[in-house]
Amino acid sequence: MATETVTGSDYGDVVRNHLTRVEQQNAGALDDVAELVLASVRADGLVLAAGAGHSLAAVAETFYRAGGLACVRPIYHPELLPMHGAVSSTAAERRSGLAAEVLREAGLAAHDVLFVFSTSGVNPYPVELAVLAAGAGCPVVAVTSVAASALAPRRAGTTLAESATVVLDNLVPPGDATYPAGNPVTAAVSTLATTFLWNLLMVRLFDKAAEAGIGLPLWRSANVEGGDQANAELLRKYQTRVPQLG
């Protein structure tokens, strides 16, 4: 059977189909993660969000975002950001021990939830974050690609997915590229799929919280009337525990 050629004109369909599969495949896991986060909110815990390289785009999506949770603390090290050095950011993600250093600085408690964003999920930094947090009794949510991890070199001996409490699978193909079909070399889909998963989670979390009568600490846009005033109370509550809000 001949393979259908995908052209630039229907690339949007490729993305939409991918996101539909992501939503369907992760339905049960999203419910589980929403329960974990809701329990953390009830206990006045924090959602810790970590990633490296381009997965830091997902961390930015979770933090200080209009409509997003105010109880999010980004776990971050400047060496992991490509704009601070592309080659050095890859080396940092592959360096054993950096995760322990970052977690020590951030601190974590059993009533927190750690999200680790890493599509390949095989380098020491994301894997060691998950292993260390799980060992400390903190639930770990891996946002990763099981298919990509299966074919990537196991630089940490195991994978992020194998070390997490719950896995959200962004279904990204090995290599991330999606175009052209049959020999993809461009149009990475990981950022779209991962951001979609996060916002699917926010929707589930909102509905579960409303059903339970729990008010979520949600940011308002600073560019709408009353936004600054609404956010001021959240800043007072979380700024001491989330220094990145300063």
Short mmCIF file of C-alpha atoms in Angstrom, two decimals:
data_model
loop_
_atom_site.label_atom_id
_atom_site.label_comp_id
_atom_site.label_asym_id
_atom_site.label_seq_id
_atom_site.Cartn_x
_atom_site.Cartn_y
_atom_site.Cartn_z
CA MET A 1 0.00 0.00 0.00
CA ALA A 2 1.46 3.35 -1.03
CA THR A 3 2.34 5.82 1.68
CA GLU A 4 0.34 9.02 1.44
CA THR A 5 2.51 12.05 0.83
CA VAL A 6 2.18 14.79 3.41
CA THR A 7 2.67 18.27 2.01
CA GLY A 8 3.08 21.60 3.70
CA SER A 9 -0.56 22.38 2.99
CA ASP A 10 -1.79 19.56 5.25
CA TYR A 11 0.91 19.71 7.91
CA GLY A 12 -1.70 21.23 10.21
CA ASP A 13 -3.66 17.98 9.97
CA VAL A 14 -0.57 16.07 11.08
CA VAL A 15 -0.33 18.25 14.19
CA ARG A 16 -4.04 18.06 14.95
CA ASN A 17 -4.03 14.28 14.58
CA HIS A 18 -1.00 14.03 16.85
CA LEU A 19 -2.63 16.13 19.56
CA THR A 20 -5.81 14.05 19.32
CA ARG A 21 -3.79 10.89 19.93
CA VAL A 22 -1.98 12.55 22.83
CA GLU A 23 -5.27 13.48 24.47
CA GLN A 24 -6.81 10.05 23.99
CA GLN A 25 -3.81 8.03 25.12
CA ASN A 26 -3.20 10.11 28.26
CA ALA A 27 -6.80 10.37 29.47
CA GLY A 28 -6.35 8.09 32.48
CA ALA A 29 -2.91 9.39 33.41
CA LEU A 30 -4.13 12.99 33.28
CA ASP A 31 -6.83 12.15 35.82
CA ASP A 32 -4.20 10.60 38.09
CA VAL A 33 -1.90 13.61 37.80
CA ALA A 34 -4.75 16.03 38.46
CA GLU A 35 -5.47 14.16 41.69
CA LEU A 36 -1.80 14.42 42.71
CA VAL A 37 -1.71 18.15 42.06
CA LEU A 38 -5.04 18.74 43.79
CA ALA A 39 -3.77 16.89 46.86
CA SER A 40 -0.69 19.11 46.82
CA VAL A 41 -2.82 22.25 46.61
CA ARG A 42 -4.93 21.01 49.55
CA ALA A 43 -1.74 20.50 51.58
CA ASP A 44 -0.36 23.93 50.60
CA GLY A 45 2.45 22.26 48.67
CA LEU A 46 4.27 23.38 45.57
CA VAL A 47 4.41 22.10 42.03
CA LEU A 48 8.07 21.94 41.06
CA ALA A 49 8.72 22.12 37.31
CA ALA A 50 12.02 21.07 35.76
CA GLY A 51 13.49 20.53 32.33
CA ALA A 52 16.58 21.10 30.23
CA GLY A 53 17.27 22.39 26.74
CA HIS A 54 14.11 23.03 24.77
CA SER A 55 12.06 21.30 27.45
CA LEU A 56 12.57 24.49 29.45
CA ALA A 57 9.86 25.94 27.19
CA ALA A 58 7.44 23.68 29.06
CA VAL A 59 8.75 24.92 32.39
CA ALA A 60 8.10 28.50 31.24
CA GLU A 61 4.54 27.47 30.33
CA THR A 62 3.89 26.34 33.92
CA PHE A 63 5.30 29.42 35.63
CA TYR A 64 3.75 32.87 36.25
CA ARG A 65 1.36 32.33 33.35
CA ALA A 66 -2.05 33.94 32.98
CA GLY A 67 -4.52 31.26 34.04
CA GLY A 68 -1.72 29.14 35.49
CA LEU A 69 -1.05 27.91 39.00
CA ALA A 70 0.61 30.36 41.36
CA CYS A 71 2.04 27.52 43.48
CA VAL A 72 4.63 26.58 40.84
CA ARG A 73 8.35 26.81 41.50
CA PRO A 74 10.61 26.37 38.46
CA ILE A 75 13.66 24.15 39.00
CA TYR A 76 16.36 25.68 36.93
CA HIS A 77 20.08 26.10 36.34
CA PRO A 78 21.45 28.65 33.83
CA GLU A 79 23.77 26.07 32.25
CA LEU A 80 20.73 24.12 31.03
CA LEU A 81 19.40 26.92 28.82
CA PRO A 82 20.61 26.81 25.19
CA MET A 83 20.62 30.62 24.95
CA HIS A 84 23.31 30.65 27.64
CA GLY A 85 25.41 28.29 25.52
CA ALA A 86 24.02 25.70 23.13
CA VAL A 87 26.80 23.10 23.34
CA SER A 88 27.33 23.64 27.06
CA SER A 89 23.61 23.15 27.75
CA THR A 90 23.79 19.68 26.20
CA ALA A 91 26.86 18.89 28.27
CA ALA A 92 25.12 20.09 31.45
CA GLU A 93 22.12 17.83 30.88
CA ARG A 94 24.47 14.88 30.50
CA ARG A 95 26.46 15.69 33.65
CA SER A 96 25.71 13.48 36.62
CA GLY A 97 25.29 15.34 39.91
CA LEU A 98 23.70 18.55 38.63
CA ALA A 99 20.21 17.32 39.55
CA ALA A 100 21.22 16.82 43.18
CA GLU A 101 22.69 20.32 43.30
CA VAL A 102 19.53 21.88 41.85
CA LEU A 103 17.21 19.94 44.17
CA ARG A 104 19.24 20.89 47.24
CA GLU A 105 18.84 24.56 46.35
CA ALA A 106 15.12 24.22 45.64
CA GLY A 107 14.17 21.93 48.47
CA LEU A 108 11.21 19.61 48.21
CA ALA A 109 8.68 18.02 50.53
CA ALA A 110 6.44 14.96 50.35
CA HIS A 111 3.40 17.20 49.75
CA ASP A 112 5.04 18.75 46.66
CA VAL A 113 4.79 17.32 43.15
CA LEU A 114 7.76 17.34 40.78
CA PHE A 115 7.16 17.60 37.03
CA VAL A 116 10.13 16.65 34.87
CA PHE A 117 9.84 17.61 31.21
CA SER A 118 12.19 15.69 28.92
CA THR A 119 11.12 14.23 25.60
CA SER A 120 14.10 11.87 25.28
CA GLY A 121 14.10 11.14 29.01
CA VAL A 122 17.50 9.45 29.09
CA ASN A 123 20.07 12.02 30.19
CA PRO A 124 21.37 12.11 33.77
CA TYR A 125 19.82 15.46 34.70
CA PRO A 126 16.12 14.57 34.21
CA VAL A 127 16.54 10.95 35.29
CA GLU A 128 18.43 11.84 38.48
CA LEU A 129 15.83 14.49 39.33
CA ALA A 130 13.14 11.82 39.22
CA VAL A 131 15.13 9.22 41.13
CA LEU A 132 16.15 11.63 43.90
CA ALA A 133 12.68 13.13 44.31
CA ALA A 134 10.99 9.73 44.37
CA GLY A 135 13.51 8.57 46.94
CA ALA A 136 12.55 11.55 49.11
CA GLY A 137 8.88 10.60 48.93
CA CYS A 138 7.88 13.30 46.45
CA PRO A 139 5.58 12.17 43.60
CA VAL A 140 7.16 12.58 40.17
CA VAL A 141 5.30 13.25 36.94
CA ALA A 142 7.34 12.52 33.82
CA VAL A 143 6.30 14.37 30.68
CA THR A 144 8.24 12.48 28.07
CA SER A 145 8.10 10.30 24.97
CA VAL A 146 8.21 6.58 25.66
CA ALA A 147 8.99 5.88 21.99
CA ALA A 148 11.88 8.36 21.90
CA SER A 149 13.30 7.01 25.17
CA ALA A 150 13.23 3.45 23.86
CA LEU A 151 15.63 4.30 21.01
CA ALA A 152 17.85 6.86 22.75
CA PRO A 153 21.18 6.00 24.43
CA ARG A 154 20.64 5.22 28.13
CA ARG A 155 23.15 7.71 29.49
CA ALA A 156 21.74 7.39 33.02
CA GLY A 157 21.25 3.62 33.03
CA THR A 158 17.48 3.98 33.14
CA THR A 159 14.86 6.39 31.79
CA LEU A 160 12.73 9.18 33.16
CA ALA A 161 9.57 7.19 32.41
CA GLU A 162 10.85 4.20 34.38
CA SER A 163 11.63 6.41 37.39
CA ALA A 164 8.38 8.39 37.63
CA THR A 165 5.20 7.98 39.64
CA VAL A 166 3.02 8.81 36.62
CA VAL A 167 3.96 9.23 32.95
CA LEU A 168 2.37 11.66 30.52
CA ASP A 169 3.45 10.52 27.06
CA ASN A 170 3.70 13.25 24.43
CA LEU A 171 4.07 10.52 21.74
CA VAL A 172 6.87 12.44 20.05
CA PRO A 173 8.74 10.29 17.50
CA PRO A 174 12.46 9.67 17.93
CA GLY A 175 14.29 12.72 16.64
CA ASP A 176 11.25 14.98 17.20
CA ALA A 177 10.93 16.05 13.53
CA THR A 178 7.67 15.32 11.70
CA TYR A 179 8.11 16.65 8.15
CA PRO A 180 8.29 15.48 5.41
CA ALA A 181 6.53 12.18 5.98
CA GLY A 182 8.76 9.15 5.46
CA ASN A 183 11.98 11.15 5.98
CA PRO A 184 11.25 13.82 8.60
CA VAL A 185 13.94 16.45 9.14
CA THR A 186 12.03 19.50 10.41
CA ALA A 187 8.87 20.67 12.21
CA ALA A 188 9.51 19.42 15.75
CA VAL A 189 6.31 18.61 17.63
CA SER A 190 7.50 18.21 21.22
CA THR A 191 6.79 21.76 22.40
CA LEU A 192 3.26 21.71 21.00
CA ALA A 193 2.45 18.28 22.42
CA THR A 194 3.92 18.99 25.84
CA THR A 195 2.20 22.36 26.20
CA PHE A 196 -1.06 20.72 25.15
CA LEU A 197 -0.64 18.07 27.85
CA TRP A 198 -0.01 20.72 30.51
CA ASN A 199 -3.15 22.63 29.58
CA LEU A 200 -5.23 19.44 29.40
CA LEU A 201 -4.05 18.89 32.96
CA MET A 202 -5.06 22.43 33.97
CA VAL A 203 -8.57 21.84 32.63
CA ARG A 204 -8.92 18.57 34.55
CA LEU A 205 -7.50 20.15 37.68
CA PHE A 206 -9.91 23.07 37.48
CA ASP A 207 -12.92 20.76 37.09
CA LYS A 208 -11.85 18.48 39.94
CA ALA A 209 -11.18 21.44 42.22
CA ALA A 210 -14.57 22.98 41.42
CA GLU A 211 -16.28 19.67 42.13
CA ALA A 212 -14.49 19.44 45.48
CA GLY A 213 -15.19 23.07 46.36
CA ILE A 214 -11.51 24.01 46.33
CA GLY A 215 -10.34 27.35 45.01
CA LEU A 216 -7.21 27.11 42.87
CA PRO A 217 -4.51 29.79 43.17
CA LEU A 218 -4.61 31.00 39.55
CA TRP A 219 -2.77 33.96 38.07
CA ARG A 220 -4.65 36.67 36.20
CA SER A 221 -3.16 38.44 33.22
CA ALA A 222 -1.38 41.60 34.33
CA ASN A 223 -2.69 43.24 31.16
CA VAL A 224 -6.39 43.10 32.04
CA GLU A 225 -8.29 45.38 34.41
CA GLY A 226 -7.78 44.22 38.00
CA GLY A 227 -5.05 41.75 37.12
CA ASP A 228 -2.32 43.36 39.20
CA GLN A 229 -4.57 43.58 42.24
CA ALA A 230 -5.68 39.96 41.95
CA ASN A 231 -2.07 38.78 41.61
CA ALA A 232 -0.80 40.83 44.56
CA GLU A 233 -2.35 38.46 47.10
CA LEU A 234 -0.83 35.43 45.37
CA LEU A 235 2.56 37.10 45.33
CA ARG A 236 2.34 37.75 49.07
CA LYS A 237 1.48 34.10 49.68
CA TYR A 238 4.09 32.42 47.50
CA GLN A 239 6.98 34.84 47.03
CA THR A 240 8.93 33.62 50.04
CA ARG A 241 8.75 30.00 48.84
CA VAL A 242 9.18 30.77 45.15
CA PRO A 243 12.14 33.18 44.88
CA GLN A 244 11.74 33.34 41.10
CA LEU A 245 8.63 35.46 41.70
CA GLY A 246 10.77 38.31 43.03
#
